[in-house]
């Protein structure tokens, strides 16, 4: 009884069955977890080794393929060098003529940014004519080429230019360079394809009257943003870009080569750089040599 009295007032001790179960099986749990970790590690290692092997196989196949192609090309080159006879003088002349013909059509792009420089290629234009509007007029106005080599009208438009083809061909030039379109754009009613089409008609007129004359279409130059925003001006730079894109795409069909000058005169926003112009559309004299020198390099090398 005394024991019972002594136990009175003590807190009742309850055995935690969950804890007893954990203590009983925890070693097995640790072992199982360890086995799982080992299995996962083995799986990762095997997977990595397999991928490395696959990548190595791909690399080896690529190298083998490249070596095969290279060897095939080398064998083909050797075979051609062995079996082809040396071309005759007549064949060489024909090949050169073909190469020159292939250079007609398509687009040539002036690289770099327009800058003031000295004109050094007047002699390379001695049998050429520049044909177009007020931008072309500046070539003779500033004295870079004589008036006999510049056929221009400050108010010329792409459709009206055709009436002056005979004047452009009067000196039997070997090359004619055409630039026109700004006055058309100021109408505000013509789209780029229409203007480019009229220029194409002028090219065809030249080729019909002088098939041996090479014709180069010069891109329409940009205008400044301030010029575009004048209340009495309808020219939009987006339209000028449209004209140039259409000319570039269709020059070969017209029988001409397109020369992209516009990009060299643009600022970062796609408009004419202000230092290149006095009024937002005309080019100042100091920036004409860059135009002429760049054209000369493109067509003469």
Short mmCIF file of C-alpha atoms in Angstrom, two decimals:
data_model
loop_
_atom_site.label_atom_id
_atom_site.label_comp_id
_atom_site.label_asym_id
_atom_site.label_seq_id
_atom_site.Cartn_x
_atom_site.Cartn_y
_atom_site.Cartn_z
CA UNK A 1 0.00 0.00 0.00
CA UNK A 2 2.84 2.26 0.84
CA UNK A 3 4.13 1.86 -2.68
CA UNK A 4 0.82 2.90 -4.06
CA UNK A 5 0.82 5.95 -1.85
CA UNK A 6 4.30 6.85 -2.94
CA UNK A 7 3.24 6.65 -6.58
CA UNK A 8 0.35 8.96 -5.93
CA UNK A 9 1.03 12.47 -7.23
CA UNK A 10 3.66 11.32 -9.76
CA UNK A 11 2.97 12.08 -13.42
CA UNK A 12 1.82 9.12 -15.36
CA UNK A 13 4.48 7.78 -17.72
CA UNK A 14 3.13 6.79 -21.15
CA UNK A 15 5.24 4.78 -23.52
CA UNK A 16 5.46 6.37 -27.08
CA UNK A 17 4.68 3.50 -29.40
CA UNK A 18 5.86 5.40 -32.49
CA UNK A 19 9.23 6.05 -30.93
CA UNK A 20 9.54 2.45 -29.87
CA UNK A 21 8.75 1.32 -33.41
CA UNK A 22 11.32 3.74 -34.88
CA UNK A 23 13.99 2.52 -32.47
CA UNK A 24 13.23 -1.00 -33.52
CA UNK A 25 13.42 -0.45 -37.31
CA UNK A 26 15.66 2.59 -37.78
CA UNK A 27 18.75 0.56 -38.61
CA UNK A 28 16.87 -1.13 -41.44
CA UNK A 29 15.76 2.30 -42.74
CA UNK A 30 19.32 3.60 -42.74
CA UNK A 31 20.49 0.55 -44.66
CA UNK A 32 17.69 0.93 -47.24
CA UNK A 33 18.47 4.63 -47.73
CA UNK A 34 22.14 3.83 -48.20
CA UNK A 35 21.30 1.24 -50.84
CA UNK A 36 19.11 3.76 -52.72
CA UNK A 37 21.89 6.37 -52.68
CA UNK A 38 24.37 3.84 -54.06
CA UNK A 39 21.96 2.80 -56.82
CA UNK A 40 21.37 6.44 -57.81
CA UNK A 41 25.11 7.15 -57.89
CA UNK A 42 25.76 4.13 -60.09
CA UNK A 43 22.94 5.18 -62.44
CA UNK A 44 24.34 8.74 -62.80
CA UNK A 45 27.87 7.49 -63.50
CA UNK A 46 26.64 5.01 -66.12
CA UNK A 47 24.51 7.68 -67.78
CA UNK A 48 27.44 10.11 -67.97
CA UNK A 49 29.73 7.50 -69.44
CA UNK A 50 27.08 6.61 -72.04
CA UNK A 51 26.63 10.26 -73.07
CA UNK A 52 30.40 10.76 -73.36
CA UNK A 53 30.57 7.71 -75.56
CA UNK A 54 27.69 8.97 -77.72
CA UNK A 55 29.31 12.40 -78.09
CA UNK A 56 32.60 10.77 -78.95
CA UNK A 57 30.90 8.63 -81.57
CA UNK A 58 29.22 11.70 -83.11
CA UNK A 59 32.52 13.59 -83.16
CA UNK A 60 34.25 10.63 -84.73
CA UNK A 61 31.54 10.26 -87.35
CA UNK A 62 31.69 14.00 -88.14
CA UNK A 63 35.47 13.93 -88.41
CA UNK A 64 35.27 10.84 -90.57
CA UNK A 65 32.67 12.50 -92.80
CA UNK A 66 34.71 15.69 -93.12
CA UNK A 67 37.82 13.72 -93.92
CA UNK A 68 35.90 11.76 -96.54
CA UNK A 69 34.51 14.93 -98.12
CA UNK A 70 37.92 16.58 -98.00
CA UNK A 71 39.55 13.54 -99.54
CA UNK A 72 36.84 13.38 -102.20
CA UNK A 73 37.37 17.05 -103.08
CA UNK A 74 41.12 16.56 -103.15
CA UNK A 75 40.78 13.49 -105.37
CA UNK A 76 38.39 15.38 -107.64
CA UNK A 77 40.75 18.33 -107.80
CA UNK A 78 43.68 16.08 -108.60
CA UNK A 79 41.66 14.29 -111.27
CA UNK A 80 40.65 17.58 -112.87
CA UNK A 81 44.20 18.88 -112.74
CA UNK A 82 45.40 15.71 -114.41
CA UNK A 83 42.73 15.32 -117.05
CA UNK A 84 41.86 18.92 -118.03
CA UNK A 85 43.93 20.33 -120.88
CA UNK A 86 45.38 23.81 -120.61
CA UNK A 87 42.84 26.35 -121.94
CA UNK A 88 43.59 27.97 -125.25
CA UNK A 89 43.87 31.74 -125.65
CA UNK A 90 40.45 31.80 -127.27
CA UNK A 91 38.91 29.88 -124.35
CA UNK A 92 40.55 32.23 -121.83
CA UNK A 93 39.10 35.25 -123.63
CA UNK A 94 35.65 33.64 -123.63
CA UNK A 95 35.89 32.89 -119.89
CA UNK A 96 36.88 36.50 -119.14
CA UNK A 97 33.96 37.78 -121.20
CA UNK A 98 31.59 35.45 -119.35
CA UNK A 99 32.91 36.58 -115.97
CA UNK A 100 32.43 40.21 -116.95
CA UNK A 101 28.89 39.47 -118.09
CA UNK A 102 28.11 37.77 -114.78
CA UNK A 103 29.08 40.96 -112.95
CA UNK A 104 26.20 42.76 -114.65
CA UNK A 105 23.06 42.66 -112.55
CA UNK A 106 22.57 42.28 -108.84
CA UNK A 107 23.68 44.71 -106.15
CA UNK A 108 27.00 46.30 -105.23
CA UNK A 109 27.16 47.93 -101.81
CA UNK A 110 29.43 50.81 -100.80
CA UNK A 111 31.09 50.03 -97.49
CA UNK A 112 32.09 52.45 -94.78
CA UNK A 113 30.65 55.82 -93.84
CA UNK A 114 30.70 58.84 -96.15
CA UNK A 115 33.46 61.30 -95.35
CA UNK A 116 35.17 64.27 -96.91
CA UNK A 117 38.07 63.20 -99.10
CA UNK A 118 39.93 64.07 -102.29
CA UNK A 119 38.59 62.95 -105.65
CA UNK A 120 41.26 60.77 -107.22
CA UNK A 121 39.54 58.88 -110.03
CA UNK A 122 38.51 61.36 -112.72
CA UNK A 123 40.45 59.45 -115.39
CA UNK A 124 38.45 56.28 -114.61
CA UNK A 125 35.22 58.05 -115.61
CA UNK A 126 36.50 59.54 -118.89
CA UNK A 127 34.11 57.48 -121.04
CA UNK A 128 31.19 57.52 -118.59
CA UNK A 129 28.04 59.62 -118.21
CA UNK A 130 26.12 60.47 -115.04
CA UNK A 131 22.42 60.82 -115.72
CA UNK A 132 19.72 62.09 -113.37
CA UNK A 133 18.36 64.84 -111.13
CA UNK A 134 19.73 67.61 -108.89
CA UNK A 135 22.03 65.24 -106.94
CA UNK A 136 23.72 64.29 -110.22
CA UNK A 137 23.90 68.00 -111.18
CA UNK A 138 26.26 68.56 -108.25
CA UNK A 139 28.96 66.42 -109.89
CA UNK A 140 29.55 69.05 -112.58
CA UNK A 141 28.47 72.01 -110.44
CA UNK A 142 31.34 71.34 -108.02
CA UNK A 143 33.73 70.63 -110.91
CA UNK A 144 34.43 66.95 -110.34
CA UNK A 145 33.52 66.01 -113.92
CA UNK A 146 32.89 68.20 -116.98
CA UNK A 147 29.36 69.06 -118.06
CA UNK A 148 29.81 66.86 -121.12
CA UNK A 149 29.76 63.84 -118.80
CA UNK A 150 26.78 64.96 -116.72
CA UNK A 151 23.29 64.91 -118.23
CA UNK A 152 20.94 66.20 -115.55
CA UNK A 153 17.84 68.20 -114.78
CA UNK A 154 17.18 69.52 -111.30
CA UNK A 155 13.47 68.77 -111.74
CA UNK A 156 13.91 65.36 -113.37
CA UNK A 157 11.58 62.54 -112.40
CA UNK A 158 11.90 58.85 -113.21
CA UNK A 159 9.33 58.93 -116.00
CA UNK A 160 10.58 62.17 -117.61
CA UNK A 161 14.17 60.91 -117.67
CA UNK A 162 13.40 58.63 -120.62
CA UNK A 163 13.03 61.66 -122.91
CA UNK A 164 16.69 62.51 -122.30
CA UNK A 165 18.17 59.10 -123.11
CA UNK A 166 19.48 60.28 -126.49
CA UNK A 167 21.37 63.10 -124.77
CA UNK A 168 22.90 60.64 -122.30
CA UNK A 169 24.07 58.42 -125.18
CA UNK A 170 25.29 61.19 -127.49
CA UNK A 171 28.94 60.67 -126.49
CA UNK A 172 28.73 56.86 -126.86
CA UNK A 173 29.62 56.18 -123.20
CA UNK A 174 30.77 52.76 -122.07
CA UNK A 175 28.92 53.23 -118.78
CA UNK A 176 25.90 55.24 -117.67
CA UNK A 177 25.16 55.91 -114.00
CA UNK A 178 21.55 56.83 -113.18
CA UNK A 179 20.24 58.51 -110.03
CA UNK A 180 16.69 59.85 -109.87
CA UNK A 181 13.66 59.53 -107.59
CA UNK A 182 13.67 62.30 -104.99
CA UNK A 183 11.42 64.54 -107.07
CA UNK A 184 9.06 61.59 -107.65
CA UNK A 185 8.89 60.97 -103.92
CA UNK A 186 7.90 64.58 -103.33
CA UNK A 187 4.72 64.06 -105.37
CA UNK A 188 3.45 62.06 -102.43
CA UNK A 189 1.29 59.93 -104.73
CA UNK A 190 3.74 57.36 -106.17
CA UNK A 191 4.83 54.20 -104.43
CA UNK A 192 8.36 52.80 -104.51
CA UNK A 193 7.65 50.06 -107.03
CA UNK A 194 6.12 52.52 -109.50
CA UNK A 195 9.12 54.84 -109.31
CA UNK A 196 11.56 51.94 -109.61
CA UNK A 197 9.58 50.68 -112.60
CA UNK A 198 9.99 53.99 -114.43
CA UNK A 199 13.74 53.87 -113.76
CA UNK A 200 13.76 50.34 -115.12
CA UNK A 201 12.07 51.58 -118.29
CA UNK A 202 14.84 54.16 -118.72
CA UNK A 203 17.45 51.42 -118.39
CA UNK A 204 15.70 49.32 -121.01
CA UNK A 205 15.55 52.34 -123.32
CA UNK A 206 19.29 52.83 -122.97
CA UNK A 207 20.01 49.14 -123.60
CA UNK A 208 17.75 49.09 -126.66
CA UNK A 209 19.70 51.98 -128.20
CA UNK A 210 23.17 50.97 -127.03
CA UNK A 211 23.42 47.31 -126.05
CA UNK A 212 27.14 47.56 -125.29
CA UNK A 213 26.65 50.32 -122.69
CA UNK A 214 26.77 49.11 -119.09
CA UNK A 215 24.10 50.71 -116.93
CA UNK A 216 24.43 51.26 -113.20
CA UNK A 217 21.50 52.43 -111.07
CA UNK A 218 22.65 54.49 -108.09
CA UNK A 219 20.47 54.29 -105.01
CA UNK A 220 18.32 57.29 -104.10
CA UNK A 221 20.14 59.10 -101.31
CA UNK A 222 18.41 59.73 -97.96
CA UNK A 223 17.07 63.01 -96.57
CA UNK A 224 17.35 64.37 -93.04
CA UNK A 225 14.60 63.87 -90.49
CA UNK A 226 14.12 67.64 -90.27
CA UNK A 227 13.70 67.88 -94.04
CA UNK A 228 11.10 65.10 -94.02
CA UNK A 229 9.09 67.00 -91.40
CA UNK A 230 8.87 70.26 -93.34
CA UNK A 231 5.22 71.21 -93.99
CA UNK A 232 5.76 71.73 -97.73
CA UNK A 233 7.65 68.44 -98.26
CA UNK A 234 5.98 65.11 -99.08
CA UNK A 235 9.18 63.01 -99.21
CA UNK A 236 9.27 60.18 -96.68
CA UNK A 237 12.45 58.27 -95.93
CA UNK A 238 10.46 55.05 -95.79
CA UNK A 239 9.44 55.62 -99.43
CA UNK A 240 13.06 56.23 -100.48
CA UNK A 241 14.02 52.95 -98.82
CA UNK A 242 11.18 51.24 -100.68
CA UNK A 243 12.44 52.60 -104.01
CA UNK A 244 15.95 51.33 -103.32
CA UNK A 245 14.74 47.91 -102.25
CA UNK A 246 12.71 47.53 -105.43
CA UNK A 247 15.63 48.70 -107.59
CA UNK A 248 17.96 46.25 -105.89
CA UNK A 249 15.55 43.36 -106.41
CA UNK A 250 14.87 44.14 -110.07
CA UNK A 251 18.13 45.63 -111.42
CA UNK A 252 19.19 42.41 -113.13
CA UNK A 253 15.81 42.13 -114.83
CA UNK A 254 16.21 45.68 -116.15
CA UNK A 255 19.69 44.86 -117.46
CA UNK A 256 21.53 46.99 -114.93
CA UNK A 257 23.62 46.75 -111.77
CA UNK A 258 22.36 48.45 -108.59
CA UNK A 259 24.90 50.35 -106.46
CA UNK A 260 23.80 50.97 -102.87
CA UNK A 261 25.23 54.34 -101.81
CA UNK A 262 22.45 55.31 -99.41
CA UNK A 263 23.66 53.38 -96.38
CA UNK A 264 27.00 55.20 -96.33
CA UNK A 265 25.22 58.57 -95.99
CA UNK A 266 22.76 57.52 -93.27
CA UNK A 267 22.93 58.19 -89.55
CA UNK A 268 21.98 55.69 -86.87
CA UNK A 269 18.27 56.40 -87.32
CA UNK A 270 18.31 55.81 -91.09
CA UNK A 271 18.24 59.44 -92.20
CA UNK A 272 20.80 61.57 -94.04
CA UNK A 273 23.62 62.69 -91.77
CA UNK A 274 23.34 66.43 -91.22
CA UNK A 275 27.03 67.13 -91.93
CA UNK A 276 26.60 65.77 -95.47
CA UNK A 277 23.98 68.34 -96.49
CA UNK A 278 23.25 72.05 -96.49
CA UNK A 279 19.48 71.90 -96.77
CA UNK A 280 18.46 68.36 -95.82
CA UNK A 281 18.45 66.83 -99.31
CA UNK A 282 21.32 68.21 -101.44
CA UNK A 283 24.81 66.82 -100.83
CA UNK A 284 27.52 69.39 -100.04
CA UNK A 285 30.57 69.42 -102.30
CA UNK A 286 32.94 67.81 -99.82
CA UNK A 287 30.98 64.56 -99.79
CA UNK A 288 30.85 64.00 -103.56
CA UNK A 289 34.41 62.60 -103.81
CA UNK A 290 33.47 59.76 -101.45
CA UNK A 291 30.57 58.88 -103.76
CA UNK A 292 32.68 58.95 -106.92
CA UNK A 293 35.71 57.21 -105.41
CA UNK A 294 33.49 54.46 -103.96
CA UNK A 295 31.77 53.87 -107.31
CA UNK A 296 35.14 53.70 -109.04
CA UNK A 297 36.44 51.09 -106.57
CA UNK A 298 33.35 48.93 -106.99
CA UNK A 299 33.44 48.81 -110.79
CA UNK A 300 37.18 49.03 -111.43
CA UNK A 301 38.60 47.24 -108.40
#
